[in-house]
Each structure stands twice: as structure tokens, then as C-alpha cells.
């Protein structure tokens, strides 16, 4: 089973690409942000606990994140999926160490870490037009990637997608998550996020084909 990690700031297109790949390549998509927002939506204890942290743009504690990953990773190996995409996880060195141990226990190998490279300016630009389909978390953009008409009644904006929160999240990303670029330097593949959605999707598909063929 292939393991991909999607790393990059808000608005870099990780979710958009994951949503294509999971169907195209039969991959499981695990987004810690989506899982946490589902907890908030269902008003669970965990949801109530993390709500204010998420809305402030800070990171949720490593313990909480690892628990949620463990809960969702069980059964992955026995599923019919060809691989898994971790989207927005790990976000700290501590999380990366824990993921390493977890993969050892499950006998999984890291295939690639895709680094979605985007400037702060462009991050703000993109997030300000972002819309989410509340039924399935599909991600759209008012101008560059409009939602289909039938999805329009279900589109929502995230509370942490305001320009000041995006700036804060970008700084958190630089301080806490960017050190993972060194940590994963031997598995790293940089994506230039200024390319079109299709061009990036093809680039990732070619990459996945190349390592699936070599196995
Ligand atoms: P995202 O949807 O990936 O932009 O995540 C939204 C928010 O959820 C983040 O700003 C954090 O508050 C929280 N979050 C998601 N993934 C993680 C993670 N791996 N570690 C800590 N906090 C996370």
C-alpha cells in the first residue's frame, strides 16, 4: 500500500488534489482538518474541545491528532484501497515521529511527501474565494474552480478562512510545519502550485505511476 503525505500551507490545493486522486487511483483520503470539523459539526466532546483552537488558526494538540489518526487508520491495510493520502498530517515533528512508529507497526512504507509550495500572498488570495460542499467536503473556488450548480445550496465558507486567520495559519505553518521539509528531504517532491489544477493532477498521477511501476 502506498503512503503519500500532502504538505503545504492553506490554499495550496492539497484537498482539491486529494479529492481527484482518491477516485482516480482508489486511495483513501485522510484529512485531519475534515475529521476535526466533522467532530465540531456533530457537537461531540472532542468537537467542543477543539472548536476554539481551530477557529483561532492554531494547531490542535499532537495527542488529539494522533488519537484521531489511530481511530481512522485501523482497517486500512485490509481495505481494497491502493494507498492512502495524509492531507494536513503530520504538521509537527512530533506528529511525524509518531506517524513513523505507526507505519512501522502496520508495516507501511512512506512512498512520497508532496510539498505544495505557495506564497502567503497567493494563499490569502485563494482562500478568500474558497467554498466547501458541506455534504462531502469537496473544495471549490469562486473563480478558478467553480462548484457545479447542484452543489450551490450546500456551499459554505470556513470560519478560519478570513484573511487575518489565513495569515496567522501561514505563520503557524512556517514555524511548526515547514521544518518537516528537511525531515522528509529524501522523500520530498515539490509541486509548483501556480500551475493549473489539471497540470498538477497529471504531475501527481505520473509520479504515482512511476513508483507503483517500480514496486
Ligand atoms: P486544515 O483543514 O488542514 O486547514 O485544518 C484546519 C485546522 O484544523 C488547522 O488550522 C488546525 O487547527 C487543525 N488541524 C488540522 N490538522 C492538524 C494537525 N495535523 N495538527 C494540528 N492541528 C491540525
Tab-separated table of C-alpha atoms and ligand atoms in Angstrom:
chain	number	residue	atom	x	y	z
A	1	UNK	CA	0.000	0.000	0.000
A	2	UNK	CA	1.363	3.414	-0.982
A	3	UNK	CA	1.504	6.190	1.576
A	4	UNK	CA	1.513	9.803	0.422
A	5	UNK	CA	1.797	12.861	2.635
A	6	UNK	CA	0.480	16.195	1.357
A	7	UNK	CA	2.339	19.083	2.957
A	8	UNK	CA	1.770	22.771	2.329
A	9	UNK	CA	0.041	25.950	3.515
A	10	UNK	CA	-3.687	26.693	3.412
A	11	UNK	CA	-4.994	27.165	-0.103
A	12	UNK	CA	-2.167	25.277	-1.790
A	13	UNK	CA	-4.610	22.750	-3.266
A	14	UNK	CA	-3.926	19.690	-1.113
A	15	UNK	CA	-7.615	18.939	-0.583
A	16	UNK	CA	-8.515	19.601	-4.218
A	17	UNK	CA	-5.854	17.206	-5.482
A	18	UNK	CA	-6.680	14.579	-2.862
A	19	UNK	CA	-10.296	14.626	-3.935
A	20	UNK	CA	-9.260	13.812	-7.544
A	21	UNK	CA	-6.713	11.201	-6.602
A	22	UNK	CA	-8.847	9.264	-4.219
A	23	UNK	CA	-11.242	8.392	-7.051
A	24	UNK	CA	-8.741	8.217	-9.888
A	25	UNK	CA	-6.299	5.972	-8.030
A	26	UNK	CA	-8.565	4.330	-5.439
A	27	UNK	CA	-6.775	5.932	-2.497
A	28	UNK	CA	-8.101	6.604	0.973
A	29	UNK	CA	-8.096	10.333	1.793
A	30	UNK	CA	-7.462	11.168	5.439
A	31	UNK	CA	-7.694	14.876	6.168
A	32	UNK	CA	-7.246	15.682	9.866
A	33	UNK	CA	-8.926	19.066	9.250
A	34	UNK	CA	-12.031	17.357	7.784
A	35	UNK	CA	-12.117	14.816	10.615
A	36	UNK	CA	-11.923	17.577	13.229
A	37	UNK	CA	-14.608	19.677	11.514
A	38	UNK	CA	-16.871	16.588	11.470
A	39	UNK	CA	-16.417	16.342	15.263
A	40	UNK	CA	-17.404	20.012	15.604
A	41	UNK	CA	-20.421	19.530	13.355
A	42	UNK	CA	-21.670	16.570	15.401
A	43	UNK	CA	-21.080	18.558	18.610
A	44	UNK	CA	-19.124	15.665	20.164
A	45	UNK	CA	-16.972	16.170	23.297
A	46	UNK	CA	-13.909	16.248	21.092
A	47	UNK	CA	-15.582	18.759	18.774
A	48	UNK	CA	-16.363	21.083	21.675
A	49	UNK	CA	-12.805	20.710	22.918
A	50	UNK	CA	-11.131	21.687	19.618
A	51	UNK	CA	-13.592	24.239	18.246
A	52	UNK	CA	-11.981	27.419	19.553
A	53	UNK	CA	-8.435	26.257	18.679
A	54	UNK	CA	-9.429	25.553	15.091
A	55	UNK	CA	-11.290	28.818	14.698
A	56	UNK	CA	-8.263	30.714	16.020
A	57	UNK	CA	-5.996	29.092	13.411
A	58	UNK	CA	-3.701	27.448	15.964
A	59	UNK	CA	-2.782	23.773	15.961
A	60	UNK	CA	-4.722	21.173	17.914
A	61	UNK	CA	-2.527	19.179	20.345
A	62	UNK	CA	-0.459	16.302	18.989
A	63	UNK	CA	-2.208	13.847	21.360
A	64	UNK	CA	-5.650	14.632	19.978
A	65	UNK	CA	-4.415	14.393	16.398
A	66	UNK	CA	-2.731	11.043	16.966
A	67	UNK	CA	-5.828	9.593	18.567
A	68	UNK	CA	-7.967	10.656	15.653
A	69	UNK	CA	-5.461	9.212	13.160
A	70	UNK	CA	-5.271	5.895	15.040
A	71	UNK	CA	-9.046	5.676	15.073
A	72	UNK	CA	-9.214	6.149	11.309
A	73	UNK	CA	-6.199	4.168	10.185
A	74	UNK	CA	-7.425	0.832	11.566
A	75	UNK	CA	-8.678	-1.418	8.846
A	76	UNK	CA	-6.753	0.434	6.160
A	77	UNK	CA	-4.459	-2.462	5.313
A	78	UNK	CA	-7.319	-4.910	4.954
A	79	UNK	CA	-9.329	-2.479	2.784
A	80	UNK	CA	-9.298	-2.640	-1.031
A	81	UNK	CA	-7.504	0.722	-1.282
A	82	UNK	CA	-4.237	1.016	-3.241
A	83	UNK	CA	-2.903	3.714	-0.982
A	84	UNK	CA	-3.588	6.462	1.490
A	85	UNK	CA	-3.154	10.222	1.355
A	86	UNK	CA	-2.477	12.011	4.613
A	87	UNK	CA	-3.681	15.554	3.982
A	88	UNK	CA	-2.675	18.118	6.607
A	89	UNK	CA	-0.964	15.483	8.758
A	90	UNK	CA	1.722	15.408	10.088
A	91	UNK	CA	2.070	19.090	10.933
A	92	UNK	CA	4.771	18.901	13.611
A	93	UNK	CA	7.997	16.915	14.044
A	94	UNK	CA	6.345	15.126	16.977
A	95	UNK	CA	3.461	14.010	14.747
A	96	UNK	CA	5.933	12.873	12.067
A	97	UNK	CA	7.819	10.735	14.609
A	98	UNK	CA	4.560	9.159	15.761
A	99	UNK	CA	3.445	8.508	12.200
A	100	UNK	CA	6.793	6.790	11.573
A	101	UNK	CA	6.195	4.421	14.519
A	102	UNK	CA	2.621	3.798	13.450
A	103	UNK	CA	3.724	2.903	9.910
A	104	UNK	CA	6.366	0.534	11.291
A	105	UNK	CA	3.739	-1.223	13.382
A	106	UNK	CA	1.484	-1.539	10.334
A	107	UNK	CA	4.362	-2.471	8.013
A	108	UNK	CA	3.686	0.519	5.741
A	109	UNK	CA	6.327	2.464	3.835
A	110	UNK	CA	6.251	6.136	3.003
A	111	UNK	CA	6.142	6.498	-0.804
A	112	UNK	CA	6.417	10.280	-1.245
A	113	UNK	CA	5.895	13.577	0.521
A	114	UNK	CA	4.350	16.115	-1.841
A	115	UNK	CA	5.247	19.658	-0.942
A	116	UNK	CA	2.630	22.112	-2.237
A	117	UNK	CA	4.684	25.292	-2.451
A	118	UNK	CA	2.700	28.574	-2.234
A	119	UNK	CA	3.435	32.153	-1.082
A	120	UNK	CA	1.484	33.899	1.696
A	121	UNK	CA	0.075	36.401	-0.806
A	122	UNK	CA	-1.293	33.652	-3.038
A	123	UNK	CA	-2.555	31.695	-0.017
A	124	UNK	CA	-4.701	34.678	1.062
A	125	UNK	CA	-5.834	35.219	-2.495
A	126	UNK	CA	-7.047	31.685	-2.918
A	127	UNK	CA	-8.609	31.218	0.486
A	128	UNK	CA	-10.700	34.334	0.119
A	129	UNK	CA	-12.585	32.645	-2.734
A	130	UNK	CA	-12.759	29.157	-1.231
A	131	UNK	CA	-16.083	27.353	-0.842
A	132	UNK	CA	-16.692	23.904	0.630
A	133	UNK	CA	-19.517	21.499	-0.199
A	134	UNK	CA	-20.871	20.704	3.278
A	135	UNK	CA	-22.099	17.269	2.133
A	136	UNK	CA	-18.739	15.771	1.152
A	137	UNK	CA	-16.038	18.409	1.902
A	138	UNK	CA	-15.260	18.898	-1.782
A	139	UNK	CA	-13.321	22.126	-2.233
A	140	UNK	CA	-14.109	24.804	-4.832
A	141	UNK	CA	-13.052	28.345	-5.666
A	142	UNK	CA	-15.470	31.078	-6.711
A	143	UNK	CA	-13.406	31.930	-9.806
A	144	UNK	CA	-10.756	29.322	-10.568
A	145	UNK	CA	-12.733	26.173	-9.743
A	146	UNK	CA	-16.488	26.886	-9.549
A	147	UNK	CA	-18.789	24.320	-7.941
A	148	UNK	CA	-21.428	22.538	-10.066
A	149	UNK	CA	-24.857	24.225	-9.916
A	150	UNK	CA	-26.464	21.345	-7.994
A	151	UNK	CA	-23.920	21.856	-5.163
A	152	UNK	CA	-24.646	25.574	-4.768
A	153	UNK	CA	-27.199	25.311	-1.902
A	154	UNK	CA	-24.682	23.322	0.151
A	155	UNK	CA	-21.650	25.599	-0.224
A	156	UNK	CA	-20.170	27.081	2.943
A	157	UNK	CA	-17.122	29.180	3.885
A	158	UNK	CA	-14.882	28.081	6.736
A	159	UNK	CA	-14.745	30.302	9.837
A	160	UNK	CA	-10.929	30.207	9.794
A	161	UNK	CA	-10.733	31.336	6.147
A	162	UNK	CA	-10.707	35.104	6.817
A	163	UNK	CA	-7.553	36.995	5.643
A	164	UNK	CA	-6.263	37.600	9.214
A	165	UNK	CA	-6.746	33.947	10.197
A	166	UNK	CA	-5.090	32.781	6.972
A	167	UNK	CA	-2.085	34.999	7.719
A	168	UNK	CA	-1.912	33.515	11.207
A	169	UNK	CA	-2.246	29.954	9.877
A	170	UNK	CA	0.534	30.664	7.358
A	171	UNK	CA	2.841	31.754	10.204
A	172	UNK	CA	1.925	28.659	12.218
A	173	UNK	CA	2.691	26.588	9.121
A	174	UNK	CA	6.120	28.287	8.700
A	175	UNK	CA	7.058	27.767	12.358
A	176	UNK	CA	5.608	24.333	13.104
A	177	UNK	CA	5.222	22.501	9.803
A	178	UNK	CA	7.886	23.831	7.408
A	179	UNK	CA	10.664	22.053	9.430
A	180	UNK	CA	9.166	18.816	8.043
A	181	UNK	CA	10.580	19.745	4.621
A	182	UNK	CA	14.045	18.921	5.992
A	183	UNK	CA	12.766	15.964	7.988
A	184	UNK	CA	11.398	14.368	4.811
A	185	UNK	CA	14.015	15.672	2.414
A	186	UNK	CA	14.795	12.255	0.866
A	187	UNK	CA	11.101	11.593	0.057
A	188	UNK	CA	10.215	15.156	-0.933
A	189	UNK	CA	8.669	16.120	-4.290
A	190	UNK	CA	7.976	19.829	-4.812
A	191	UNK	CA	4.819	20.951	-6.597
A	192	UNK	CA	4.638	24.417	-8.082
A	193	UNK	CA	1.110	25.438	-7.062
A	194	UNK	CA	0.885	28.203	-9.654
A	195	UNK	CA	0.240	25.557	-12.322
A	196	UNK	CA	-3.343	24.667	-13.252
A	197	UNK	CA	-5.313	22.103	-11.227
A	198	UNK	CA	-5.186	19.686	-14.189
A	199	UNK	CA	-1.440	20.106	-14.712
A	200	UNK	CA	-0.778	19.376	-11.028
A	201	UNK	CA	-3.135	16.404	-11.046
A	202	UNK	CA	-1.329	14.928	-14.091
A	203	UNK	CA	2.041	15.544	-12.470
A	204	UNK	CA	0.973	13.655	-9.348
A	205	UNK	CA	-0.592	10.807	-11.341
A	206	UNK	CA	2.657	10.378	-13.331
A	207	UNK	CA	4.620	10.355	-10.108
A	208	UNK	CA	2.371	7.733	-8.518
A	209	UNK	CA	2.520	5.612	-11.705
A	210	UNK	CA	6.303	5.755	-11.635
A	211	UNK	CA	6.645	4.422	-8.108
A	212	UNK	CA	3.825	1.906	-8.495
A	213	UNK	CA	5.616	0.506	-11.579
A	214	UNK	CA	8.930	0.334	-9.776
A	215	UNK	CA	7.472	-1.820	-6.955
B	1	LIG	P1	-6.962	22.172	7.550
B	1	LIG	O1	-8.321	21.771	7.121
B	1	LIG	O2	-5.908	21.135	7.216
B	1	LIG	O3	-6.589	23.552	7.080
B	1	LIG	O4	-7.004	22.225	9.147
B	1	LIG	C1	-7.842	23.135	9.826
B	1	LIG	C2	-7.397	23.281	11.260
B	1	LIG	O5	-7.516	22.016	11.937
B	1	LIG	C3	-5.958	23.707	11.491
B	1	LIG	O6	-5.770	25.111	11.391
B	1	LIG	C4	-5.700	23.173	12.894
B	1	LIG	O7	-6.324	23.978	13.874
B	1	LIG	C5	-6.443	21.842	12.873
B	1	LIG	N1	-5.581	20.748	12.371
B	1	LIG	C6	-5.777	20.005	11.245
B	1	LIG	N2	-4.817	19.085	11.109
B	1	LIG	C7	-3.988	19.241	12.168
B	1	LIG	C8	-2.788	18.597	12.590
B	1	LIG	N3	-2.246	17.592	11.877
B	1	LIG	N4	-2.196	19.033	13.730
B	1	LIG	C9	-2.744	20.021	14.469
B	1	LIG	N5	-3.860	20.687	14.131
B	1	LIG	C10	-4.484	20.301	12.991
